[in-house]
Short mmCIF file of C-alpha atoms and ligand atoms in Angstrom, two decimals:
data_model
loop_
_atom_site.label_atom_id
_atom_site.label_comp_id
_atom_site.label_asym_id
_atom_site.label_seq_id
_atom_site.Cartn_x
_atom_site.Cartn_y
_atom_site.Cartn_z
CA MET X 1 52.67 -14.50 25.17
CA THR X 2 51.18 -16.81 27.79
CA GLY X 3 54.44 -17.84 29.53
CA LYS X 4 54.96 -21.36 30.78
CA PRO X 5 51.95 -23.66 30.67
CA SER X 6 49.69 -23.82 33.74
CA SER X 7 48.95 -27.08 35.43
CA LEU X 8 45.58 -28.48 34.45
CA GLU X 9 44.40 -27.83 37.98
CA THR X 10 45.32 -24.13 37.81
CA ALA X 11 43.68 -23.95 34.40
CA ARG X 12 40.47 -25.39 35.88
CA GLN X 13 40.56 -22.97 38.82
CA ARG X 14 41.00 -20.01 36.52
CA ILE X 15 38.15 -21.22 34.32
CA ALA X 16 35.97 -21.67 37.42
CA ALA X 17 36.72 -18.06 38.43
CA ALA X 18 35.76 -16.83 34.94
CA TYR X 19 32.43 -18.70 35.06
CA SER X 20 31.63 -17.96 38.72
CA PRO X 21 27.96 -16.93 39.06
CA ASP X 22 28.82 -15.11 42.29
CA LEU X 23 31.50 -13.04 40.60
CA PHE X 24 29.10 -12.34 37.72
CA GLY X 25 26.49 -11.11 40.19
CA THR X 26 28.97 -8.87 41.99
CA LEU X 27 30.33 -7.30 38.81
CA ALA X 28 26.85 -6.91 37.32
CA GLY X 29 25.80 -5.02 40.45
CA GLN X 30 28.88 -2.82 40.11
CA LEU X 31 28.03 -2.24 36.45
CA ALA X 32 24.44 -1.30 37.26
CA SER X 33 25.45 1.26 39.82
CA THR X 34 28.23 2.79 37.68
CA LEU X 35 25.97 3.04 34.63
CA THR X 36 23.19 4.57 36.74
CA ASP X 37 25.61 7.34 37.79
CA HIS X 38 26.86 7.66 34.21
CA PHE X 39 23.40 8.13 32.72
CA SER X 40 22.34 10.50 35.50
CA ARG X 41 25.34 12.67 34.74
CA VAL X 42 25.33 12.47 30.95
CA GLU X 43 21.58 12.72 30.35
CA SER X 44 21.41 15.77 32.60
CA ASN X 45 23.85 17.54 30.31
CA SER X 46 27.06 17.57 32.33
CA GLY X 47 30.50 16.76 31.00
CA PRO X 48 31.83 16.57 27.45
CA VAL X 49 29.95 14.83 24.63
CA LEU X 50 32.91 13.33 22.78
CA ASN X 51 35.91 12.55 24.95
CA TRP X 52 38.34 13.44 22.20
CA THR X 53 41.68 11.63 22.26
CA PRO X 54 43.78 11.02 19.13
CA PRO X 55 43.37 7.41 17.90
CA THR X 56 46.99 6.39 18.47
CA ASP X 57 46.80 7.46 22.14
CA ASN X 58 43.57 5.53 22.64
CA ILE X 59 44.97 2.41 20.97
CA ALA X 60 48.12 2.54 23.11
CA ALA X 61 45.98 2.95 26.22
CA ALA X 62 43.71 0.06 25.22
CA GLU X 63 46.71 -2.15 24.58
CA SER X 64 48.28 -1.30 27.91
CA TRP X 65 45.22 -2.77 29.66
CA LEU X 66 45.94 -6.12 28.07
CA ASP X 67 49.11 -6.37 30.18
CA ARG X 68 47.42 -5.44 33.46
CA SER X 69 45.35 -8.53 34.19
CA PRO X 70 45.55 -9.70 37.80
CA ALA X 71 46.10 -13.16 36.26
CA ALA X 72 49.15 -12.03 34.31
CA ASP X 73 51.53 -13.83 36.68
CA ALA X 74 49.89 -17.15 35.72
CA GLY X 75 48.06 -17.33 39.05
CA VAL X 76 44.35 -17.54 39.71
CA PRO X 77 43.01 -14.01 40.31
CA GLN X 78 41.09 -13.40 43.52
CA PRO X 79 37.52 -12.06 43.37
CA GLU X 80 38.54 -8.77 45.05
CA GLU X 81 41.33 -8.20 42.50
CA LEU X 82 38.90 -8.87 39.65
CA GLN X 83 36.34 -6.54 41.17
CA GLN X 84 38.90 -3.74 41.38
CA GLN X 85 40.16 -4.39 37.87
CA PHE X 86 36.60 -4.44 36.53
CA ALA X 87 35.89 -1.08 38.19
CA ARG X 88 39.03 0.42 36.62
CA CYS X 89 38.17 -0.96 33.17
CA LEU X 90 34.65 0.41 33.46
CA GLU X 91 35.86 3.84 34.47
CA THR X 92 38.27 4.00 31.53
CA MET X 93 35.71 2.75 29.02
CA LEU X 94 33.16 5.36 30.04
CA ALA X 95 35.71 8.15 30.26
CA ARG X 96 37.02 7.57 26.74
CA GLY X 97 33.79 7.04 24.83
CA ASN X 98 31.39 9.26 22.92
CA ASN X 99 28.46 10.23 25.16
CA LEU X 100 25.52 9.76 22.83
CA HIS X 101 23.13 10.27 25.73
CA SER X 102 24.19 13.86 26.20
CA PRO X 103 21.49 16.25 24.94
CA ARG X 104 24.35 17.99 23.11
CA TYR X 105 24.97 14.92 20.97
CA LEU X 106 23.49 15.89 17.59
CA GLY X 107 25.62 13.70 15.42
CA HIS X 108 25.43 10.78 13.06
CA GLN X 109 22.36 8.64 12.50
CA VAL X 110 23.17 6.60 15.57
CA PRO X 111 20.79 7.36 18.41
CA ALA X 112 20.98 7.96 22.10
CA SER X 113 19.55 4.46 22.43
CA VAL X 114 17.12 3.67 25.24
CA PRO X 115 19.43 2.14 27.88
CA LEU X 116 16.71 -0.26 29.03
CA ALA X 117 16.88 -2.02 25.65
CA ALA X 118 20.49 -2.93 26.44
CA LEU X 119 19.31 -4.95 29.44
CA PHE X 120 17.44 -7.26 27.10
CA ASP X 121 20.45 -7.43 24.77
CA LEU X 122 22.56 -8.34 27.79
CA ILE X 123 20.35 -11.36 28.45
CA GLY X 124 21.00 -12.49 24.88
CA SER X 125 24.75 -12.07 25.05
CA ALA X 126 25.20 -13.33 28.62
CA THR X 127 23.36 -16.55 27.79
CA ASN X 128 24.72 -16.55 24.21
CA GLN X 129 21.42 -16.99 22.42
CA VAL X 130 22.20 -17.22 18.75
CA MET X 131 20.33 -18.05 15.62
CA ALA X 132 20.91 -19.84 12.33
CA ILE X 133 18.72 -22.74 13.23
CA TYR X 134 15.58 -22.65 15.33
CA GLU X 135 16.84 -25.20 17.86
CA MET X 136 19.81 -23.04 18.86
CA GLY X 137 17.77 -19.94 19.58
CA PRO X 138 14.11 -20.83 19.85
CA TRP X 139 13.16 -17.72 21.79
CA ALA X 140 15.50 -15.48 19.76
CA THR X 141 13.79 -16.79 16.60
CA ALA X 142 10.32 -16.29 18.07
CA VAL X 143 11.18 -12.74 19.12
CA GLU X 144 12.56 -11.93 15.67
CA ARG X 145 9.48 -13.34 13.94
CA ALA X 146 7.18 -11.39 16.25
CA VAL X 147 8.86 -8.02 15.67
CA VAL X 148 9.23 -8.63 11.92
CA GLU X 149 5.46 -9.13 11.72
CA ARG X 150 4.65 -6.08 13.85
CA VAL X 151 7.14 -3.67 12.28
CA GLY X 152 6.24 -4.87 8.75
CA THR X 153 2.53 -4.27 9.27
CA GLN X 154 3.26 -0.93 10.93
CA LEU X 155 5.10 0.05 7.75
CA GLY X 156 2.12 -0.88 5.59
CA LEU X 157 2.64 -4.53 4.62
CA PRO X 158 -0.41 -6.85 4.77
CA ALA X 159 -0.47 -8.86 8.02
CA GLY X 160 0.77 -12.43 7.57
CA ASN X 161 1.46 -11.95 3.88
CA PHE X 162 5.05 -10.80 3.51
CA ALA X 163 8.49 -11.93 4.63
CA GLY X 164 11.15 -10.26 6.70
CA LEU X 165 14.35 -10.88 8.58
CA ILE X 166 16.82 -9.12 10.84
CA THR X 167 20.49 -8.70 10.03
CA HIS X 168 23.55 -6.91 11.38
CA GLY X 169 23.09 -3.39 10.06
CA GLY X 170 21.66 -1.35 7.25
CA SER X 171 24.58 -2.01 4.91
CA LEU X 172 24.13 -5.75 5.20
CA ALA X 173 20.36 -5.36 4.94
CA ASN X 174 20.69 -3.45 1.65
CA LEU X 175 23.21 -5.98 0.37
CA THR X 176 20.85 -8.85 1.23
CA ALA X 177 17.84 -7.27 -0.48
CA LEU X 178 19.84 -6.29 -3.58
CA LEU X 179 21.30 -9.79 -3.81
CA THR X 180 17.75 -11.11 -3.85
CA ALA X 181 16.83 -8.59 -6.55
CA ARG X 182 19.89 -9.59 -8.60
CA ASN X 183 19.04 -13.28 -8.37
CA VAL X 184 15.44 -12.70 -9.38
CA ALA X 185 16.41 -10.38 -12.26
CA LEU X 186 19.29 -12.42 -13.61
CA GLY X 187 17.93 -15.96 -13.47
CA ASP X 188 20.84 -18.26 -12.71
CA ALA X 189 23.51 -15.69 -11.78
CA TRP X 190 23.72 -17.21 -8.28
CA GLU X 191 24.72 -20.59 -9.65
CA ALA X 192 26.40 -19.72 -12.95
CA GLY X 193 27.91 -16.31 -12.28
CA PHE X 194 27.73 -13.53 -14.85
CA PRO X 195 27.86 -14.09 -18.57
CA GLN X 196 30.85 -12.28 -20.07
CA GLU X 197 29.05 -10.84 -23.04
CA GLN X 198 27.85 -7.23 -23.05
CA PRO X 199 25.73 -5.35 -22.22
CA ARG X 200 26.23 -5.47 -18.51
CA PRO X 201 23.24 -5.31 -16.12
CA VAL X 202 22.87 -2.12 -14.06
CA LEU X 203 21.59 -0.94 -10.72
CA VAL X 204 19.75 2.39 -10.80
CA ALA X 205 20.24 4.18 -7.48
CA HIS X 206 19.27 7.48 -5.90
CA SER X 207 22.10 9.93 -6.60
CA ASP X 208 22.48 10.61 -2.88
CA ALA X 209 22.25 6.93 -1.88
CA HIS X 210 24.33 5.81 1.08
CA TYR X 211 27.70 4.46 -0.03
CA CYS X 212 26.67 0.94 0.96
CA ILE X 213 24.49 0.77 -2.17
CA THR X 214 27.44 1.22 -4.53
CA ARG X 215 29.46 -1.09 -2.33
CA ALA X 216 26.69 -3.70 -2.66
CA ALA X 217 26.95 -3.41 -6.45
CA GLY X 218 30.66 -4.17 -6.16
CA VAL X 219 30.11 -7.11 -3.82
CA LEU X 220 27.32 -8.51 -6.01
CA GLY X 221 29.62 -8.59 -9.01
CA LEU X 222 27.59 -5.99 -10.90
CA GLY X 223 30.50 -3.58 -10.63
CA THR X 224 30.42 -0.16 -9.05
CA ARG X 225 30.59 1.45 -12.52
CA GLN X 226 27.25 -0.17 -13.34
CA VAL X 227 25.46 1.93 -10.73
CA ILE X 228 23.48 4.51 -12.68
CA PRO X 229 22.56 7.56 -10.58
CA ALA X 230 18.86 8.43 -10.80
CA PRO X 231 18.34 12.18 -11.34
CA LEU X 232 16.99 14.23 -8.41
CA ASP X 233 14.52 17.10 -8.21
CA ASP X 234 15.24 20.44 -6.54
CA ARG X 235 14.56 18.88 -3.12
CA ARG X 236 17.13 16.14 -3.74
CA ARG X 237 14.38 13.51 -4.12
CA MET X 238 14.41 10.94 -6.91
CA ASP X 239 12.57 12.44 -9.88
CA PRO X 240 9.98 9.89 -11.13
CA ALA X 241 9.58 11.45 -14.60
CA LYS X 242 13.34 11.40 -15.17
CA LEU X 243 13.50 7.88 -13.77
CA ASP X 244 10.91 6.84 -16.35
CA GLU X 245 13.08 8.35 -19.13
CA LEU X 246 16.20 6.71 -17.75
CA LEU X 247 14.62 3.26 -17.59
CA ALA X 248 13.27 3.64 -21.14
CA ASP X 249 16.72 4.69 -22.29
CA LEU X 250 18.40 1.72 -20.59
CA ARG X 251 15.87 -0.65 -22.09
CA GLY X 252 16.62 0.88 -25.50
CA GLN X 253 20.29 0.10 -24.95
CA GLY X 254 19.41 -3.48 -24.02
CA ARG X 255 20.71 -3.04 -20.46
CA GLN X 256 18.96 -5.14 -17.87
CA VAL X 257 18.04 -3.24 -14.70
CA VAL X 258 18.54 -5.33 -11.57
CA ALA X 259 16.70 -2.85 -9.35
CA VAL X 260 15.82 0.76 -8.72
CA SER X 261 17.06 1.71 -5.26
CA ALA X 262 15.14 4.63 -3.74
CA CYS X 263 15.49 6.33 -0.35
CA ALA X 264 13.25 7.06 2.61
CA CYS X 265 15.13 9.08 3.47
CA ALA X 266 18.48 9.80 1.79
CA THR X 267 21.41 10.39 4.12
CA PRO X 268 22.69 13.90 3.18
CA ILE X 269 19.63 16.06 3.96
CA GLY X 270 17.00 13.48 4.89
CA ALA X 271 14.94 13.79 1.66
CA PHE X 272 12.08 11.27 1.26
CA ASP X 273 11.48 10.02 -2.29
CA PRO X 274 7.96 10.08 -3.79
CA LEU X 275 7.58 6.33 -3.42
CA ASN X 276 4.14 5.92 -4.98
CA ASP X 277 5.26 7.62 -8.19
CA ILE X 278 8.48 5.61 -8.24
CA ALA X 279 6.45 2.41 -7.72
CA ASP X 280 4.30 3.35 -10.76
CA VAL X 281 7.43 3.78 -12.88
CA CYS X 282 8.97 0.52 -11.66
CA GLU X 283 5.74 -1.35 -12.35
CA LYS X 284 5.55 0.14 -15.83
CA HIS X 285 9.07 -1.05 -16.62
CA ASP X 286 8.72 -4.29 -14.67
CA VAL X 287 11.77 -3.50 -12.53
CA TRP X 288 12.40 -4.53 -8.90
CA MET X 289 11.85 -1.58 -6.57
CA HIS X 290 14.01 -1.41 -3.45
CA VAL X 291 13.81 1.29 -0.78
CA ASP X 292 16.54 2.10 1.69
CA ALA X 293 14.39 3.25 4.63
CA ALA X 294 17.22 2.68 7.11
CA HIS X 295 16.64 6.05 8.74
CA GLY X 296 13.10 7.07 7.82
CA GLY X 297 11.26 3.75 8.10
CA ALA X 298 10.38 4.43 11.72
CA ALA X 299 8.19 7.33 10.54
CA GLY X 300 5.62 4.59 9.92
CA PHE X 301 4.97 4.58 13.68
CA SER X 302 3.96 8.23 13.70
CA GLU X 303 0.47 9.31 12.68
CA GLN X 304 1.87 12.74 11.91
CA HIS X 305 4.74 11.61 9.67
CA ARG X 306 3.64 8.26 8.24
CA HIS X 307 2.61 9.97 4.97
CA LEU X 308 6.33 10.34 4.12
CA LEU X 309 6.32 6.58 3.46
CA ASP X 310 3.26 6.43 1.20
CA GLY X 311 4.03 3.78 -1.39
CA LEU X 312 6.73 2.03 0.67
CA ALA X 313 4.70 -1.18 0.89
CA ARG X 314 4.58 -1.34 -2.92
CA ALA X 315 8.35 -1.89 -3.05
CA ASP X 316 9.58 -5.42 -3.75
CA SER X 317 12.03 -5.00 -0.90
CA PHE X 318 12.87 -2.39 1.68
CA ILE X 319 15.02 -2.09 4.76
CA CYS X 320 14.67 -0.26 8.07
CA ASP X 321 17.23 0.08 10.86
CA ALA X 322 15.82 -0.27 14.37
CA HIS X 323 19.22 0.95 15.61
CA LYS X 324 18.54 4.33 14.06
CA MET X 325 15.12 5.85 14.61
CA MET X 326 13.71 3.08 16.82
CA PHE X 327 16.36 3.95 19.36
CA VAL X 328 17.69 0.49 20.18
CA PRO X 329 21.40 -0.25 20.52
CA ALA X 330 23.28 -1.33 17.40
CA LEU X 331 22.79 -3.49 15.43
CA CYS X 332 19.26 -4.46 14.46
CA ALA X 333 18.24 -3.97 10.82
CA PHE X 334 15.14 -5.27 9.05
CA VAL X 335 14.82 -6.51 5.47
CA PHE X 336 11.26 -6.88 4.14
CA TYR X 337 10.02 -8.61 0.99
CA ARG X 338 6.54 -7.86 -0.34
CA ASN X 339 6.39 -11.32 -1.92
CA PRO X 340 7.21 -13.86 0.82
CA VAL X 341 8.63 -16.34 -1.72
CA HIS X 342 11.48 -13.97 -2.49
CA ARG X 343 13.19 -14.67 0.84
CA PHE X 344 14.42 -17.98 -0.58
CA GLU X 345 15.86 -16.38 -3.72
CA THR X 346 18.76 -14.76 -1.84
CA PHE X 347 20.79 -17.89 -1.17
CA ARG X 348 19.76 -20.85 -3.26
CA GLN X 349 21.85 -23.16 -1.17
CA ASP X 350 21.44 -25.77 1.51
CA ALA X 351 23.69 -27.02 4.24
CA PRO X 352 22.23 -30.41 5.14
CA TYR X 353 23.93 -30.63 8.52
CA LEU X 354 22.08 -27.48 9.55
CA PHE X 355 18.72 -27.86 7.92
CA ASP X 356 17.18 -31.14 9.04
CA PRO X 357 15.36 -32.94 6.19
CA SER X 358 13.49 -35.06 8.76
CA ALA X 359 11.59 -31.94 9.87
CA PRO X 360 11.15 -29.98 6.63
CA GLY X 361 8.52 -27.57 7.93
CA LEU X 362 10.90 -26.41 10.64
CA ALA X 363 13.50 -25.23 8.15
CA ASP X 364 11.34 -22.17 7.53
CA TYR X 365 12.24 -21.08 11.06
CA ASP X 366 15.98 -21.46 10.45
CA SER X 367 17.14 -17.88 10.00
CA GLY X 368 20.39 -18.96 8.36
CA LEU X 369 18.50 -19.80 5.18
CA THR X 370 17.78 -16.15 4.51
CA THR X 371 20.65 -14.17 6.04
CA VAL X 372 24.33 -13.65 5.24
CA GLU X 373 25.09 -14.64 8.81
CA CYS X 374 25.19 -18.25 9.90
CA THR X 375 25.59 -17.60 13.64
CA LYS X 376 23.61 -14.46 14.35
CA ARG X 377 23.18 -12.69 17.68
CA ALA X 378 19.67 -12.36 19.10
CA ALA X 379 19.53 -8.93 17.52
CA ALA X 380 15.85 -8.28 18.24
CA TYR X 381 15.96 -8.70 22.02
CA GLY X 382 16.39 -4.98 22.71
CA LEU X 383 13.56 -3.96 20.41
CA TRP X 384 11.22 -6.70 21.60
CA GLY X 385 11.98 -5.83 25.23
CA LEU X 386 11.37 -2.13 24.74
CA TRP X 387 8.13 -2.78 22.86
CA SER X 388 7.01 -5.17 25.63
CA LEU X 389 7.61 -2.48 28.25
CA PHE X 390 6.29 0.62 26.51
CA GLY X 391 4.28 -0.52 23.48
CA PRO X 392 4.70 0.94 19.97
CA ARG X 393 3.62 4.42 21.11
CA LEU X 394 7.18 5.04 22.35
CA PHE X 395 8.55 4.71 18.80
CA ALA X 396 6.00 7.23 17.55
CA ASP X 397 6.98 9.57 20.39
CA MET X 398 10.64 9.36 19.40
CA VAL X 399 9.86 10.23 15.79
CA ASP X 400 7.48 13.06 16.70
CA VAL X 401 9.83 14.66 19.21
CA THR X 402 13.01 14.44 17.13
CA PHE X 403 11.34 15.55 13.86
CA GLU X 404 9.91 18.53 15.78
CA LEU X 405 13.42 19.36 17.05
CA GLY X 406 14.54 19.40 13.41
CA ARG X 407 11.85 21.95 12.63
CA GLN X 408 12.75 24.07 15.67
CA LEU X 409 16.40 24.19 14.64
CA TYR X 410 15.44 25.08 11.07
CA ASN X 411 13.22 27.96 12.31
CA ARG X 412 16.14 29.33 14.29
CA LEU X 413 18.41 29.14 11.25
CA VAL X 414 15.88 30.94 9.09
CA ASP X 415 15.64 33.72 11.66
CA ALA X 416 19.42 34.13 12.03
CA PRO X 417 21.08 36.33 9.38
CA ASP X 418 24.46 34.65 9.92
CA PHE X 419 23.18 31.11 9.24
CA GLU X 420 22.08 29.59 5.98
CA PRO X 421 19.79 26.52 6.14
CA LEU X 422 20.34 24.46 3.00
CA HIS X 423 16.89 22.86 2.93
CA ALA X 424 13.58 22.75 4.76
CA PRO X 425 13.87 19.55 6.83
CA GLU X 426 11.47 16.68 6.22
CA CYS X 427 12.67 14.88 9.33
CA ASN X 428 15.34 15.32 12.01
CA ILE X 429 18.32 15.91 9.68
CA VAL X 430 19.26 19.56 9.19
CA VAL X 431 22.13 20.84 7.04
CA PHE X 432 23.32 24.43 7.17
CA ARG X 433 26.28 26.79 7.05
CA HIS X 434 27.41 29.56 9.33
CA ILE X 435 28.18 32.64 7.21
CA PRO X 436 29.12 35.60 9.39
CA GLU X 437 29.03 39.11 7.96
CA GLU X 438 32.79 39.02 7.26
CA LEU X 439 32.41 36.02 4.91
CA ARG X 440 29.27 37.08 3.10
CA ASP X 441 31.16 37.70 -0.16
CA ALA X 442 33.71 34.94 0.29
CA ALA X 443 34.13 32.09 -2.20
CA ALA X 444 31.99 29.01 -1.55
CA ALA X 445 35.11 26.90 -0.88
CA THR X 446 36.28 29.36 1.80
CA ILE X 447 32.91 29.20 3.54
CA GLY X 448 32.94 25.41 3.33
CA GLU X 449 36.43 25.21 4.84
CA PHE X 450 35.47 27.69 7.57
CA ASN X 451 32.49 25.51 8.57
CA ARG X 452 34.62 22.39 8.61
CA ARG X 453 37.11 24.03 10.95
CA ILE X 454 34.32 25.16 13.25
CA ARG X 455 32.98 21.62 13.47
CA ARG X 456 36.42 20.14 14.26
CA GLU X 457 36.97 22.63 17.11
CA LEU X 458 33.44 22.12 18.34
CA ILE X 459 33.64 18.34 18.61
CA GLU X 460 37.15 18.30 20.05
CA SER X 461 36.01 20.74 22.75
CA GLY X 462 33.40 18.19 23.85
CA GLU X 463 30.73 20.90 23.86
CA PHE X 464 28.63 19.46 21.03
CA TYR X 465 28.90 16.58 18.65
CA ILE X 466 27.76 17.37 15.12
CA VAL X 467 28.73 16.13 11.65
CA GLN X 468 30.01 17.66 8.46
CA THR X 469 28.96 16.95 4.90
CA ASN X 470 29.39 18.22 1.35
CA ILE X 471 26.49 19.80 -0.47
CA ASP X 472 27.21 20.49 -4.14
CA GLY X 473 30.88 19.99 -3.37
CA VAL X 474 30.98 22.57 -0.57
CA GLY X 475 31.45 21.77 3.13
CA ALA X 476 28.45 22.21 5.43
CA LEU X 477 27.41 21.43 8.99
CA ARG X 478 25.00 18.56 9.47
CA VAL X 479 22.94 17.85 12.54
CA THR X 480 20.77 14.83 13.29
CA LEU X 481 18.44 15.43 16.18
CA ILE X 482 18.66 11.86 17.35
CA ASN X 483 18.58 12.31 21.08
CA PRO X 484 15.00 12.89 22.25
CA LEU X 485 16.42 14.46 25.44
CA THR X 486 17.72 17.44 23.46
CA GLU X 487 15.72 20.60 24.17
CA GLU X 488 15.33 23.99 22.50
CA GLN X 489 17.83 25.56 24.93
CA HIS X 490 20.51 23.21 23.53
CA LEU X 491 19.75 24.38 20.00
CA ASP X 492 20.25 28.00 21.07
CA ARG X 493 23.48 27.05 22.76
CA LEU X 494 24.66 25.22 19.63
CA LEU X 495 24.27 28.33 17.48
CA GLY X 496 26.04 30.38 20.17
CA SER X 497 28.96 27.96 20.29
CA ILE X 498 29.30 27.94 16.49
CA ARG X 499 29.32 31.75 16.46
CA ARG X 500 31.91 31.90 19.22
CA ILE X 501 34.29 29.46 17.51
CA GLY X 502 33.68 31.15 14.16
CA SER X 503 34.63 34.60 15.42
CA ARG X 504 37.73 33.22 17.12
CA LEU X 505 38.78 31.60 13.84
CA LEU X 506 38.20 34.87 11.97
CA GLU X 507 40.27 36.78 14.49
CA GLY X 508 43.06 34.22 14.14
C1 PLP H 1 20.18 5.73 4.31
C2 PLP H 1 21.19 4.82 4.96
N1 PLP H 1 21.33 3.55 4.52
C3 PLP H 1 22.22 2.70 5.07
C4 PLP H 1 23.03 3.11 6.09
C5 PLP H 1 24.04 2.14 6.65
O1 PLP H 1 23.53 1.57 7.82
P1 PLP H 1 24.51 0.80 8.84
O2 PLP H 1 25.41 1.84 9.38
O3 PLP H 1 23.57 0.22 9.84
O4 PLP H 1 25.24 -0.25 8.05
C6 PLP H 1 22.94 4.42 6.57
C7 PLP H 1 23.79 4.87 7.68
O5 PLP H 1 23.73 5.98 8.15
C8 PLP H 1 21.99 5.29 5.99
O6 PLP H 1 21.86 6.56 6.39
#
């Protein structure tokens, strides 16, 4: 409801207030000082991690703010009123969020991002630098090209001889790469659609693949039932020998394989696939190899952990999320193609009003030719800015420190008789269960349920933020050490808090 129409003059005054550089400067200063206090408090470990409020309460609160604008009476708000309102909004937003920068945030694969990166992102959004065509975002395009080249070579691709792009998230990155694979494997499927006759083409995917892989199969028209899970070894890594058998079997059945989708690493326990062996099998069967390195790709920056990615550069395509282990704010996800020509196989389409035939060479710099997005935010600003300030060493530091935290937590679990680690961690993901003496002989389902209840109490208390998962159908606790400010003392405290909640639940 906007009430009765404003006069054009009032409308212009209100617009002028909204665009006022002075007001922008004042509010930006306010923002800087409030966020400085926020990070000082949160990073130094005070206050809750998650500010838990039930969703309906939060939605009602958010909606109530929409009726509180100082301009609600159809007038032109004064700068002081806007300043006060901005301060109140800011306070509410920070008080109701999840504090990823707390060292007790050990949650999903979303990092305590480096706040400085957000300053570069802010430049992009404040000046609305977007891409699709080079002219609209010349610097955004240049920045993207520069980081694609550097990250790609860091992950083993030959300098100047591959293609890459940035898109809005790992799910979209996997979808983009698998669409390319589908188009290459199935000839004219992009233009003609799928032939109705059997047998249907399949996608072979890691059994623990992130759900976006199956979702991609649905979106691509392959059908989610045509995703064939690749068998795993006892460390939940794709088993190359069994993959070889599976591909031979599928060939025998006359089923075309669009791609093999491997993981570096897989989400549940952070297992890295043996990529060189998988590449041998894919080459033997002449099948497109894709690797979802959304989480683990950043290991390529670390001298100590880079070996986990041996063979990655042999994949036809792979993805890596900078908004995971490169610690930039969401979203900034890379897609890489080993063969640069493949970037034009994704969307065999042109939009003449966008891509200027009078300057054909320039079209190669029009990002919209290779991404799902037409308008795309300058998603690489944060990463480029951080790299420009600290160099690539910072990304190696992040990997080294957080992977080491994973090992330190694992060592503690091994030493504690009332905890059961479910794997030796290869990175910063650690999955385990708390099994106190009283539950030692309990059914697996009971132990799983007990751990789930502990996690719910723990996160609602604001003391820690951790995740739950299912391993072999049984609930477990899952921690991602994805805040490099976490220290060993916080790991000790985590185990103490889990024990405390667990014994209270047992008493109850
Ligand atoms: C292995 C893997 N792939 C893909 C994704 C999805 O990435 P996004 O959340 O950026 O879409 C995730 C998310 O955690 C993941 O762990």
